[in-house]
N, C-alpha and C. Protein backbone atom coordinates (compact mmCIF):
# COMPACT_ATOMS: atom_id res chain seq x y z
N UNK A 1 18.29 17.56 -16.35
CA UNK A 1 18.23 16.89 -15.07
C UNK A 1 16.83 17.03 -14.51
N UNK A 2 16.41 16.08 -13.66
CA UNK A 2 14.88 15.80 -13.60
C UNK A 2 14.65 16.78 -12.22
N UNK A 3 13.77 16.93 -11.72
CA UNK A 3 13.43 17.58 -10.75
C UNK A 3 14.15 17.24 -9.34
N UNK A 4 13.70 15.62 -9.68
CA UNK A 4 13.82 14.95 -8.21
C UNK A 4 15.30 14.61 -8.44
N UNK A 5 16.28 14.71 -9.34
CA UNK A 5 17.64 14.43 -9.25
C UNK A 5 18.05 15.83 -8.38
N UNK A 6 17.72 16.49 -8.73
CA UNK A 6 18.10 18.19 -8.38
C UNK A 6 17.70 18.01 -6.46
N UNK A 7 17.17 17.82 -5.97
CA UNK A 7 16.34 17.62 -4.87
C UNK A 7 17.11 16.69 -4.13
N UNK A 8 17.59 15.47 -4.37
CA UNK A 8 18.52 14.84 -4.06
C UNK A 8 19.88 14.99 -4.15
N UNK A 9 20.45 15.96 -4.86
CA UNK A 9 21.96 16.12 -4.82
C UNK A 9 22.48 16.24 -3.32
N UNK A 10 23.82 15.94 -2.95
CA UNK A 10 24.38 16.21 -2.03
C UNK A 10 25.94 16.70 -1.82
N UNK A 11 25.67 18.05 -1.07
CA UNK A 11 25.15 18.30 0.16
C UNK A 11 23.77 18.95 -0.26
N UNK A 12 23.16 19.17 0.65
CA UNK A 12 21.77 19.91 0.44
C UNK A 12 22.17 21.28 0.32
N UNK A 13 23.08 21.78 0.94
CA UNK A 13 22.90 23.11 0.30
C UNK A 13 23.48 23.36 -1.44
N UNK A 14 24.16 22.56 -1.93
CA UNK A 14 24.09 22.14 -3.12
C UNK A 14 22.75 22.13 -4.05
N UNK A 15 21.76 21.40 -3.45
CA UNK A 15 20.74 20.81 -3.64
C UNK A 15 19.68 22.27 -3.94
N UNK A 16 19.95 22.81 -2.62
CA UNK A 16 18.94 24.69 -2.43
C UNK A 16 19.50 25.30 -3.94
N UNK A 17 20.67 25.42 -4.18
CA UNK A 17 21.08 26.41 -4.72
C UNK A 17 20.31 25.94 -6.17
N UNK A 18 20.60 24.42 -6.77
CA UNK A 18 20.11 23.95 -7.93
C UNK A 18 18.57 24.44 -8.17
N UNK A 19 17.85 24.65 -7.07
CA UNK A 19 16.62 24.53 -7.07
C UNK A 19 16.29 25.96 -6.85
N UNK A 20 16.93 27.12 -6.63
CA UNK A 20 16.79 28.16 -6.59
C UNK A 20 16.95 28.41 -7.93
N UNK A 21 17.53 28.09 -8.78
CA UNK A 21 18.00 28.86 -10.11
C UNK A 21 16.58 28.13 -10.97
N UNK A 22 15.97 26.62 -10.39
CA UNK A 22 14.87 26.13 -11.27
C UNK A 22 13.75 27.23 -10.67
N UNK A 23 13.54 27.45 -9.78
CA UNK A 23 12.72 28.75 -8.95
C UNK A 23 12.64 29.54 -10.01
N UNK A 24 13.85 30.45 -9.77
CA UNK A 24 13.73 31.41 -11.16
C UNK A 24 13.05 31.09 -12.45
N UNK A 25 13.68 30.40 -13.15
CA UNK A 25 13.36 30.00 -14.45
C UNK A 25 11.46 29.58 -14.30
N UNK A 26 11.29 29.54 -13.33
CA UNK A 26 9.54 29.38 -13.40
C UNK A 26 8.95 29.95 -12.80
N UNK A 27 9.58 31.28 -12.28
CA UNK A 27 8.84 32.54 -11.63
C UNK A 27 8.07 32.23 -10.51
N UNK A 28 8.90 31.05 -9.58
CA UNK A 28 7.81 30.82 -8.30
C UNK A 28 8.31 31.52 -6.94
N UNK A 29 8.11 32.55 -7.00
CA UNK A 29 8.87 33.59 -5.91
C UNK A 29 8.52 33.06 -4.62
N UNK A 30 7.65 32.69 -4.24
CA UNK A 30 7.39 31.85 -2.41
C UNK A 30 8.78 31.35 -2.09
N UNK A 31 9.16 30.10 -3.14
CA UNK A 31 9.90 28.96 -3.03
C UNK A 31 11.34 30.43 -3.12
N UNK A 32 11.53 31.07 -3.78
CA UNK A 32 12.43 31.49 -4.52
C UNK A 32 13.15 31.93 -2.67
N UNK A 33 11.87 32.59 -2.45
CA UNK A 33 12.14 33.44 -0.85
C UNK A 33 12.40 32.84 0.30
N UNK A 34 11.85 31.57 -0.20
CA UNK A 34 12.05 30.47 1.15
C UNK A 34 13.83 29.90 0.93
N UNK A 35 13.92 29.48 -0.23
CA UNK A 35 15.31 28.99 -0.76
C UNK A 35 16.52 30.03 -0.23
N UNK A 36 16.15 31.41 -0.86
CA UNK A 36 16.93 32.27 0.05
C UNK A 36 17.45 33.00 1.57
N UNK A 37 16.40 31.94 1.96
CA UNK A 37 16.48 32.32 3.66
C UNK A 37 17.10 31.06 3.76
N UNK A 38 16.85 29.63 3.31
CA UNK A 38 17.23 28.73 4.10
C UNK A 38 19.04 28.56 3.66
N UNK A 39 19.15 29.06 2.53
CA UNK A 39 20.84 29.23 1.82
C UNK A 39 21.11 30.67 2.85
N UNK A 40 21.07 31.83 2.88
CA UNK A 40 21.72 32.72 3.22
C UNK A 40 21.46 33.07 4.85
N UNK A 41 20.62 32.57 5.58
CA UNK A 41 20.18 32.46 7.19
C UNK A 41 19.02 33.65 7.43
N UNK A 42 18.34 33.20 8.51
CA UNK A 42 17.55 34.38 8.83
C UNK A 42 17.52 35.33 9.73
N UNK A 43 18.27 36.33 8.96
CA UNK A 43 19.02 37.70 9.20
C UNK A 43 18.65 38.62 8.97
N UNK A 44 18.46 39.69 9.01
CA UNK A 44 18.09 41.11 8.84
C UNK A 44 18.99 41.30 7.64
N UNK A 45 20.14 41.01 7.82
CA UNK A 45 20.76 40.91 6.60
C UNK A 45 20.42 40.51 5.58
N UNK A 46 19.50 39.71 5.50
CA UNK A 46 19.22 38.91 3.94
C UNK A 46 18.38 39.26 3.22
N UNK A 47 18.13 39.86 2.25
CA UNK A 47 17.57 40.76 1.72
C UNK A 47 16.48 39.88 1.56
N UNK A 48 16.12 38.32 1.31
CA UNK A 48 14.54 38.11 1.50
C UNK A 48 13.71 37.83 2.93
N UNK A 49 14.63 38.61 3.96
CA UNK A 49 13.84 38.30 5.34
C UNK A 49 13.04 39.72 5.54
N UNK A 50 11.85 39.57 6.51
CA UNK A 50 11.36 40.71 6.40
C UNK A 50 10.68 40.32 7.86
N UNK A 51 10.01 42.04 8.64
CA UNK A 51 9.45 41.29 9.85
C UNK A 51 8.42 40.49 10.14
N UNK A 52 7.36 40.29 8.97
CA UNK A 52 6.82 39.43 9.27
C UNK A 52 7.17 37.54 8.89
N UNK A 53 8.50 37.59 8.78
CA UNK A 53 9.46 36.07 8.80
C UNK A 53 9.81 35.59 10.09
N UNK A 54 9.21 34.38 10.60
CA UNK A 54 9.94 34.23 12.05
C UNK A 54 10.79 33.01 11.37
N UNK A 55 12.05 32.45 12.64
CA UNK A 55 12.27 31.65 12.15
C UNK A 55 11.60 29.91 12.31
N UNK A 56 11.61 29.37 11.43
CA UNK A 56 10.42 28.25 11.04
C UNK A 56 11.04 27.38 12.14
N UNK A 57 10.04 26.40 13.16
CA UNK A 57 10.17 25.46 13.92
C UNK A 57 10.68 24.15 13.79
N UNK A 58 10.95 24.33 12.71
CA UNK A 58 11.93 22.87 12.24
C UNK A 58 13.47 22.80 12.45
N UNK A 59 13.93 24.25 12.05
CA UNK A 59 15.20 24.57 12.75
C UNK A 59 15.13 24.67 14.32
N UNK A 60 14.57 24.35 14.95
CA UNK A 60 14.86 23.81 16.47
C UNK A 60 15.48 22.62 17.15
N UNK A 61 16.35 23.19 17.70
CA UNK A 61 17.69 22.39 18.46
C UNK A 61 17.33 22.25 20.03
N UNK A 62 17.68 20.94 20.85
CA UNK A 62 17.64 21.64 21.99
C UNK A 62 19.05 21.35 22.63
N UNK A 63 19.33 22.05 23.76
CA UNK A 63 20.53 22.00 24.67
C UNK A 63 20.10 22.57 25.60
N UNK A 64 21.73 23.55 26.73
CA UNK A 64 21.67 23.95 27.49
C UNK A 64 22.48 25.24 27.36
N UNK A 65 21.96 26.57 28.36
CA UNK A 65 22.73 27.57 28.75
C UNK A 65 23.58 27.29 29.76
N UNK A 66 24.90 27.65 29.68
CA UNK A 66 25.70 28.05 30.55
C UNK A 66 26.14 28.86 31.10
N UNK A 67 26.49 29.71 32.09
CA UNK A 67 27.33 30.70 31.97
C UNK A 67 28.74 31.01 31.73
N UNK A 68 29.33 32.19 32.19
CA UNK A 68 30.68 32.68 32.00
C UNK A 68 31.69 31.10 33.01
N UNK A 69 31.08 30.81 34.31
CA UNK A 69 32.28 29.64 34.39
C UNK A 69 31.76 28.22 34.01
N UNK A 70 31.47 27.96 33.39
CA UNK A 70 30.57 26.37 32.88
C UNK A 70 29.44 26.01 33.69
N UNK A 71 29.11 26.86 34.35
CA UNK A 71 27.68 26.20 35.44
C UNK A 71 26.52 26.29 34.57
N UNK A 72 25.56 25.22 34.27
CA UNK A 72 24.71 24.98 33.63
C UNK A 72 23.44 25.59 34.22
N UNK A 73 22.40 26.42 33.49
CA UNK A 73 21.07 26.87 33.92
C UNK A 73 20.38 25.76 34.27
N UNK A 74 20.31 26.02 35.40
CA UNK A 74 18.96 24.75 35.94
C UNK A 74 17.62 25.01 35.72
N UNK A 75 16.72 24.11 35.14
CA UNK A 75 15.31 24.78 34.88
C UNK A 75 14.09 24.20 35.34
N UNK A 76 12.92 24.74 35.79
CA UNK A 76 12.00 23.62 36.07
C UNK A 76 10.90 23.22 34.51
N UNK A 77 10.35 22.32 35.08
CA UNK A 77 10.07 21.32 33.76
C UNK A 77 9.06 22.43 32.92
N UNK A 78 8.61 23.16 33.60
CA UNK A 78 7.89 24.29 33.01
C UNK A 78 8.14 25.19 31.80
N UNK A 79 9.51 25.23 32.52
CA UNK A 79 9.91 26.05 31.61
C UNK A 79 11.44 25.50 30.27
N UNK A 80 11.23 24.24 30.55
CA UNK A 80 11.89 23.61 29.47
C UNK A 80 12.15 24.25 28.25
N UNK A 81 11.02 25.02 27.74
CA UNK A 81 10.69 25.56 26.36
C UNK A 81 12.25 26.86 26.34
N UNK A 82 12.85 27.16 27.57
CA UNK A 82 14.00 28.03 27.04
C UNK A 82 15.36 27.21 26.53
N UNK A 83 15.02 25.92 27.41
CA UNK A 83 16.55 25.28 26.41
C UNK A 83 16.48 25.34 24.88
N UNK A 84 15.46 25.43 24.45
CA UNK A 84 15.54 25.52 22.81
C UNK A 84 15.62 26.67 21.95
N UNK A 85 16.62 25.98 20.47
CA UNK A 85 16.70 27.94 19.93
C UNK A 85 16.69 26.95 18.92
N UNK A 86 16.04 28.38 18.02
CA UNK A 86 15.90 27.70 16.60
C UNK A 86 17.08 28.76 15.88
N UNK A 87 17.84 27.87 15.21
CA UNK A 87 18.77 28.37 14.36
C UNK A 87 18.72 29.09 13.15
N UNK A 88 19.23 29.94 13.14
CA UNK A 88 19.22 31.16 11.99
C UNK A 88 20.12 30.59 10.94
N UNK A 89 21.19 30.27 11.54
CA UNK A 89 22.72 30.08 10.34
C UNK A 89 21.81 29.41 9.01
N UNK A 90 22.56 30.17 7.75
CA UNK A 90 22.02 29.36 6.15
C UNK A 90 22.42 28.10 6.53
N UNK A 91 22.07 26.92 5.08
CA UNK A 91 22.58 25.68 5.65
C UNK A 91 23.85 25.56 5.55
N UNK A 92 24.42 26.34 4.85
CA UNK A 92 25.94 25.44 4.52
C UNK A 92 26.70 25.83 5.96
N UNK A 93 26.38 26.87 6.91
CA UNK A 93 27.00 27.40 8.06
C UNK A 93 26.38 25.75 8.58
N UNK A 94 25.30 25.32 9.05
CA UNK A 94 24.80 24.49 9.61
C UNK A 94 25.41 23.13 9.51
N UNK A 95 26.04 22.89 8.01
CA UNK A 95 26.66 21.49 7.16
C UNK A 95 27.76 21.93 8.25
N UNK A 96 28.60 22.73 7.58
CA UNK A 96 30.19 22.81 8.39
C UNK A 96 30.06 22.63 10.15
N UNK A 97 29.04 23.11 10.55
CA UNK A 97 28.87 22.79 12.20
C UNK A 97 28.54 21.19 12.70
N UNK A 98 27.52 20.66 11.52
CA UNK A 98 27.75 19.43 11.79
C UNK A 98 28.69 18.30 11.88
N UNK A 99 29.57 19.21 10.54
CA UNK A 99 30.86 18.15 10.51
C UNK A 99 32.04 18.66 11.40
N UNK A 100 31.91 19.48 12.23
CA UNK A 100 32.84 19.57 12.75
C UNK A 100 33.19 19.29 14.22
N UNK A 101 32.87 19.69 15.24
CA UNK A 101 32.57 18.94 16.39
C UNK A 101 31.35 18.74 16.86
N UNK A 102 31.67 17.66 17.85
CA UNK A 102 30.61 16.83 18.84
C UNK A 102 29.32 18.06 19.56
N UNK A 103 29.99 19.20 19.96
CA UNK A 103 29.55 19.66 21.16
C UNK A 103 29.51 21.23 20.13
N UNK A 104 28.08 21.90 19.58
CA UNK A 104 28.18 23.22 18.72
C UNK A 104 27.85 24.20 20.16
N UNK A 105 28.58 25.13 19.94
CA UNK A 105 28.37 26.57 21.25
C UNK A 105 27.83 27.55 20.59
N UNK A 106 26.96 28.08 20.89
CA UNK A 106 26.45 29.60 19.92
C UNK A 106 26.20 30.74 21.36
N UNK A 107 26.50 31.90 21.01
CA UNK A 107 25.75 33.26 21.65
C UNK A 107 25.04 33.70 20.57
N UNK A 108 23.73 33.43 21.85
CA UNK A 108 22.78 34.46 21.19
C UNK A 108 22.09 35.75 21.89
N UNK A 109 23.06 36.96 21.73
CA UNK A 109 22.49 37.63 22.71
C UNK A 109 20.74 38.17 22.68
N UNK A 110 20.18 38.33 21.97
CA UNK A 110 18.30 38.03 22.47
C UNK A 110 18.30 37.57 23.22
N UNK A 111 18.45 35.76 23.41
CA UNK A 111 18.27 34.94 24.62
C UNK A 111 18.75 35.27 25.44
N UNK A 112 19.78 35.67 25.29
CA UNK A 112 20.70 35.76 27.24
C UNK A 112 20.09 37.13 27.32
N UNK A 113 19.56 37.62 26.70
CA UNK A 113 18.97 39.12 27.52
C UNK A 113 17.61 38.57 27.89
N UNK A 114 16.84 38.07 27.11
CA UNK A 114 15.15 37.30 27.68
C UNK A 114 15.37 36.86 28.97
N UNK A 115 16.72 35.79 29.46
CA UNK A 115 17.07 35.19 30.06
C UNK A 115 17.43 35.97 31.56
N UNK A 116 17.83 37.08 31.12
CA UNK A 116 18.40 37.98 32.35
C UNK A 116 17.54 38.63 32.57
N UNK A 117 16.85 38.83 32.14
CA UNK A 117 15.27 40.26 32.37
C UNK A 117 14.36 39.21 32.66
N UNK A 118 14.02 38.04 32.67
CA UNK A 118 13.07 37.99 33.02
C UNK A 118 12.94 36.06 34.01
N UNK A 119 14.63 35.63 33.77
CA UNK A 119 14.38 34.84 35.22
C UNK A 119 15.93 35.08 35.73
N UNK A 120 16.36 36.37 35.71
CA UNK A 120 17.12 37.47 36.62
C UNK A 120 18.44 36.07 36.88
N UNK A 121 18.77 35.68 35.66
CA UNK A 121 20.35 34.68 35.58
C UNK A 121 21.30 35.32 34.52
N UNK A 122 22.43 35.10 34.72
CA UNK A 122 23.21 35.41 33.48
C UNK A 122 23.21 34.18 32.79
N UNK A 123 23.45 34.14 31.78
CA UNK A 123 24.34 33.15 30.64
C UNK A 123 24.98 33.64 29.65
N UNK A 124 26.18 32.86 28.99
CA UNK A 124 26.76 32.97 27.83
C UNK A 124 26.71 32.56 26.81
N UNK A 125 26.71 31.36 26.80
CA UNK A 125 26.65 30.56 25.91
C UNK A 125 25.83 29.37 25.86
N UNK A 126 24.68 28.80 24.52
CA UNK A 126 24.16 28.01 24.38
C UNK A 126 24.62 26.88 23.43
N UNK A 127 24.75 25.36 24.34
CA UNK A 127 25.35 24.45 23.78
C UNK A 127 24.80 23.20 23.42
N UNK A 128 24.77 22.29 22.55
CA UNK A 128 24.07 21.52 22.24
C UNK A 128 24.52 20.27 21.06
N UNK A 129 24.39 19.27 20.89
CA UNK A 129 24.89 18.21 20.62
C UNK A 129 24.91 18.92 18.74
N UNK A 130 25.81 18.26 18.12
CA UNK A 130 25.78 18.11 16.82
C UNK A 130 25.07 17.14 15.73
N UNK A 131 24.51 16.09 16.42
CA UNK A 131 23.52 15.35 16.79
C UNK A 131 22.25 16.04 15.84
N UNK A 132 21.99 16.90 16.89
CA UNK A 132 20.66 17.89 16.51
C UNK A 132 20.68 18.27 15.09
N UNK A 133 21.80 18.69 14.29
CA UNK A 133 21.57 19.10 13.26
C UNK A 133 21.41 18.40 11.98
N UNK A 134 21.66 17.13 12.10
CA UNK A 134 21.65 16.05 11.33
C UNK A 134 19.77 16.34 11.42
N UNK A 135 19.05 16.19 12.08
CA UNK A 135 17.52 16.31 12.52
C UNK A 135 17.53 17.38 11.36
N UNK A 136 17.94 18.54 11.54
CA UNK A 136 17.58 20.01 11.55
C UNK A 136 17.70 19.80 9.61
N UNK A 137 18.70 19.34 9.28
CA UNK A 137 18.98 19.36 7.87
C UNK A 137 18.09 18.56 7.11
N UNK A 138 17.69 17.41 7.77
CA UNK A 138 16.49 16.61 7.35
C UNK A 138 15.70 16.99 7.26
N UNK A 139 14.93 17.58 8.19
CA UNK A 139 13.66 18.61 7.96
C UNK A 139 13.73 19.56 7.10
N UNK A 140 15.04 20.22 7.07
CA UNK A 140 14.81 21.32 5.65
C UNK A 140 14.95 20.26 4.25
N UNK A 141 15.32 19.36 4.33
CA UNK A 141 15.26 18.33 2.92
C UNK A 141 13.97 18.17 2.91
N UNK A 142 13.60 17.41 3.70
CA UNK A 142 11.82 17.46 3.41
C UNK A 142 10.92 18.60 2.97
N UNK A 143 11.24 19.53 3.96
CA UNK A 143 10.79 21.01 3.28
C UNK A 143 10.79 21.43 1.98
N UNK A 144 11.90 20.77 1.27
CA UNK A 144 12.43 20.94 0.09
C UNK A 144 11.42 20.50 -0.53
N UNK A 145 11.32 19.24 -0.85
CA UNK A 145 10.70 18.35 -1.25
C UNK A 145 9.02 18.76 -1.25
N UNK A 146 8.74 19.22 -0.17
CA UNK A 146 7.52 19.58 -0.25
C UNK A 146 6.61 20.89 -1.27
N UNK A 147 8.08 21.51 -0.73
CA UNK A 147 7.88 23.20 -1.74
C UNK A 147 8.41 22.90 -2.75
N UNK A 148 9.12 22.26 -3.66
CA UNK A 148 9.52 22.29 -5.04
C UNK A 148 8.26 22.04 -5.25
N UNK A 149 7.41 20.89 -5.13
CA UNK A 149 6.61 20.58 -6.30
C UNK A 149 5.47 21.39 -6.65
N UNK A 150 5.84 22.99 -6.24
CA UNK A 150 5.43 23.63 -7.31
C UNK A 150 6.09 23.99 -8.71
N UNK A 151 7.41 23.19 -8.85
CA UNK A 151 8.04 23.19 -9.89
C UNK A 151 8.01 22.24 -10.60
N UNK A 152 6.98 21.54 -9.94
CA UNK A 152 6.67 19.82 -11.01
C UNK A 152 5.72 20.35 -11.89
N UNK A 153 4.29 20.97 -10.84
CA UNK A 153 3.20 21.24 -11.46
C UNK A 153 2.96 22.45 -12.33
N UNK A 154 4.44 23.13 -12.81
CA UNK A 154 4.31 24.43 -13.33
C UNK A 154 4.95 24.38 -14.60
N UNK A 155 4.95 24.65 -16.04
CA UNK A 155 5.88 24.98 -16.47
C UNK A 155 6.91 25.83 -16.66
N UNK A 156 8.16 26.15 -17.09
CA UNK A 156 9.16 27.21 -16.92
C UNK A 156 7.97 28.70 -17.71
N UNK A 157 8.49 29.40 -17.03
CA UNK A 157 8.13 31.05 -17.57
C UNK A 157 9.06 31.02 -19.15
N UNK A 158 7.76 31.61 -19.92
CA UNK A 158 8.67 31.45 -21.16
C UNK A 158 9.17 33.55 -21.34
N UNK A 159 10.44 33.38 -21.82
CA UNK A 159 11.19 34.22 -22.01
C UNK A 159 10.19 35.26 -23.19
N UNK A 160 10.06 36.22 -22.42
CA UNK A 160 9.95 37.55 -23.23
C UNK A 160 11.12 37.73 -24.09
N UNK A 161 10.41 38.34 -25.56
CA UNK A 161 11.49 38.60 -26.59
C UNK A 161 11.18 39.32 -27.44
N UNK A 162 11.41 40.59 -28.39
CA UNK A 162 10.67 41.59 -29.35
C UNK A 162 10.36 40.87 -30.47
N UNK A 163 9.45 41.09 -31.01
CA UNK A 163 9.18 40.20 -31.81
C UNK A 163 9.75 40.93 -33.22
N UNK A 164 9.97 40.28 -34.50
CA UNK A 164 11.04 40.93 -35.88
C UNK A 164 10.36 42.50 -35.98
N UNK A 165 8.42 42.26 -36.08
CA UNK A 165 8.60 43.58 -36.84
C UNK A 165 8.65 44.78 -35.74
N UNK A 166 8.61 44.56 -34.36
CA UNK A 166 9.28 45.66 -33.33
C UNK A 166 10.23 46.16 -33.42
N UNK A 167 11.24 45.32 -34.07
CA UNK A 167 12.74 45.43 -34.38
C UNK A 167 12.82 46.31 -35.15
N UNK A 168 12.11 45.94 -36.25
CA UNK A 168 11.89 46.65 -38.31
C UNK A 168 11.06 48.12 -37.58
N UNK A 169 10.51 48.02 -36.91
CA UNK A 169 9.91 49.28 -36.55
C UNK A 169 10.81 50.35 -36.30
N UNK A 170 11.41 50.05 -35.31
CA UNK A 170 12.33 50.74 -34.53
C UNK A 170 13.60 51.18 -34.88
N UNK A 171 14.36 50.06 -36.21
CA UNK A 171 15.27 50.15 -36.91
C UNK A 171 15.11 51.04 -37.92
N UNK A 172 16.03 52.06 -38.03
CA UNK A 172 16.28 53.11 -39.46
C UNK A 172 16.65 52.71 -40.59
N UNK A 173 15.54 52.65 -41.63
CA UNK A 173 15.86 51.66 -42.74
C UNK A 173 16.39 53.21 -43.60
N UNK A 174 17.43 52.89 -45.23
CA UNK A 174 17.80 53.62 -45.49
C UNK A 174 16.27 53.01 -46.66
N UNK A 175 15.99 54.46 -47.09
CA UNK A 175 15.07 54.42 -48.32
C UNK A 175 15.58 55.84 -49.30
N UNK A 176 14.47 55.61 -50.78
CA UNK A 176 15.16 56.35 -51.54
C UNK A 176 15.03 58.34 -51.28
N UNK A 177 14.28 58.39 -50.13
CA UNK A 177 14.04 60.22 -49.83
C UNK A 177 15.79 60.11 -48.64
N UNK A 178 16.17 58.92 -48.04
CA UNK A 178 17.24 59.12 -47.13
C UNK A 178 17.36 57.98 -46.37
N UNK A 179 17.19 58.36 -44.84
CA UNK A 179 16.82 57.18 -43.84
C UNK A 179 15.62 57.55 -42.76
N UNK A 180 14.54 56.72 -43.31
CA UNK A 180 13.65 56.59 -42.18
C UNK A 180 13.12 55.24 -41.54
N UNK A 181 11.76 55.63 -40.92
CA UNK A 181 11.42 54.09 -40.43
C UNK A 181 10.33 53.55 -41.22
N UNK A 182 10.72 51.93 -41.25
CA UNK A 182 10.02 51.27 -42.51
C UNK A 182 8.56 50.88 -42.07
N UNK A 183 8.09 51.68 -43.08
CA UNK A 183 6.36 51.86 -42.67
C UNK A 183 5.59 50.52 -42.60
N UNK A 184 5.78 49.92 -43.40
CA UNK A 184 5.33 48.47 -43.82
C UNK A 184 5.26 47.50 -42.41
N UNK A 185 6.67 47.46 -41.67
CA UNK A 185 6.54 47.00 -40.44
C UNK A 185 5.57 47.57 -39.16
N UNK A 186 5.14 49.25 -39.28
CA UNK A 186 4.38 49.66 -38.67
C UNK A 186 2.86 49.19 -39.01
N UNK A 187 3.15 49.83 -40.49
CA UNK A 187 1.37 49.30 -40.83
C UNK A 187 0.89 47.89 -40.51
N UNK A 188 1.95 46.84 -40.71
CA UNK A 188 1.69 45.51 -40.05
C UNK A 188 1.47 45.70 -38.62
N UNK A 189 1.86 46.20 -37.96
CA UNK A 189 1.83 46.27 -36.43
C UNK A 189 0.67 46.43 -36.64
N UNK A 190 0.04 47.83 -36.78
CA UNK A 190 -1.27 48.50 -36.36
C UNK A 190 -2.30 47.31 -37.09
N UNK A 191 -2.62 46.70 -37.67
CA UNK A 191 -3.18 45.97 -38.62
C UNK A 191 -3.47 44.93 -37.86
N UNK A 192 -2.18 44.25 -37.72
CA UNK A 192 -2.30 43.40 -35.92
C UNK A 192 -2.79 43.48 -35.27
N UNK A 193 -2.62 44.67 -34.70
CA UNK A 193 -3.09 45.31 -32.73
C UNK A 193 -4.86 45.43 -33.37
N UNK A 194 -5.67 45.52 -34.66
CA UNK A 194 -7.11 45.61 -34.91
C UNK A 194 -7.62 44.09 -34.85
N UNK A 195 -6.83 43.30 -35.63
CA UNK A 195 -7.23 42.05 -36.02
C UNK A 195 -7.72 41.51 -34.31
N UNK A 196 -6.68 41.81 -33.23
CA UNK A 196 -7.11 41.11 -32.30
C UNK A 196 -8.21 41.67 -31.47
N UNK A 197 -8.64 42.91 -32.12
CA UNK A 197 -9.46 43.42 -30.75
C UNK A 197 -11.02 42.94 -31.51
């Protein structure tokens, strides 16, 4: 299967996973690390997040805070920049939110604590169209697209393997004093390891 078939499959997180395993097979660890944040979310949990990972600006949604009885945070235009959160969830959490209702609700407690310490409101919950993530999934497709093609311009990592007379080396040949190791495969070795230097 060609690169760009792999890249196009759907769903996209379908698509990550295909392209994580071509990752491997060509030892491109960036992509490998990026693939694994955008499949498993960016979590402390995920064993390729680390603190210097923020999460990337493409996963940005916007909506509104509410609080505990539905009253919406009012904001001035200034400070617009808090209706927005960029989403952590891997994609396939993100797929299932899209397909499922109109209206996605998340707590995030960071924000509602930023929110309370420092323009002294409560909130609970941040809500925002489903809309948004259709955006959000597109941009990580593109992303895709952009970072594979270090898997166009690379070939696969070729597989380490012992070569016969490592084997013959190492293997206990029976000879006529008993069983030892067969010299012939050594002396070839060493004979080798001169020729190249």
């Amino acid at each position: 299967m060609k690169l760009n078939d792999v890249l196009e499959i759907e769903p996209l997180s379908k698509a990550l996973q295909r392209t994580l395993r071509l990752a491997h097979e060509h030892g491109a660890s960036e992509l490998t690390t990026w693939l694994q944040l955008e499949m498993g979310g960016y979590y402390d949990s995920n064993s390729a997040m680390d603190s210097s990972i923020t999460v990337p600006k493409y996963r940005t949604v916007v909506g509104q805070h509410f609080n505990i009885y539905g009253q919406r945070l009012q904001l001035q235009p200034d400070l617009s920049f808090v209706n927005e959160m960029r989403l952590r969830e891997g994609v396939e959490a993100l797929e299932s939110l899209r397909d499922s209702r109109h209206t996605v609700v998340l707590q995030d407690p960071t924000m509602i604590g930023l929110i309370a310490q420092h323009l002294k409101v409560e909130v609970a919950t941040f809500h925002f169209d489903s809309v948004e993530l259709v955006q959000v999934l597109s941009q990580i497709r593109a992303e895709l697209f952009s970072k594979a093609q270090v898997l166009a311009d690379a070939p696969p990592k070729q597989k380490t393997t012992k070569s016969a007379d490592n084997a013959e080396i190492v293997m206990l040949k029976p000879n006529i004093h008993g069983i030892g190791i067969d010299l012939r495969a050594l002396w070839r070795k060493a004979t080798r390891g001169n020729d190249e230097n």
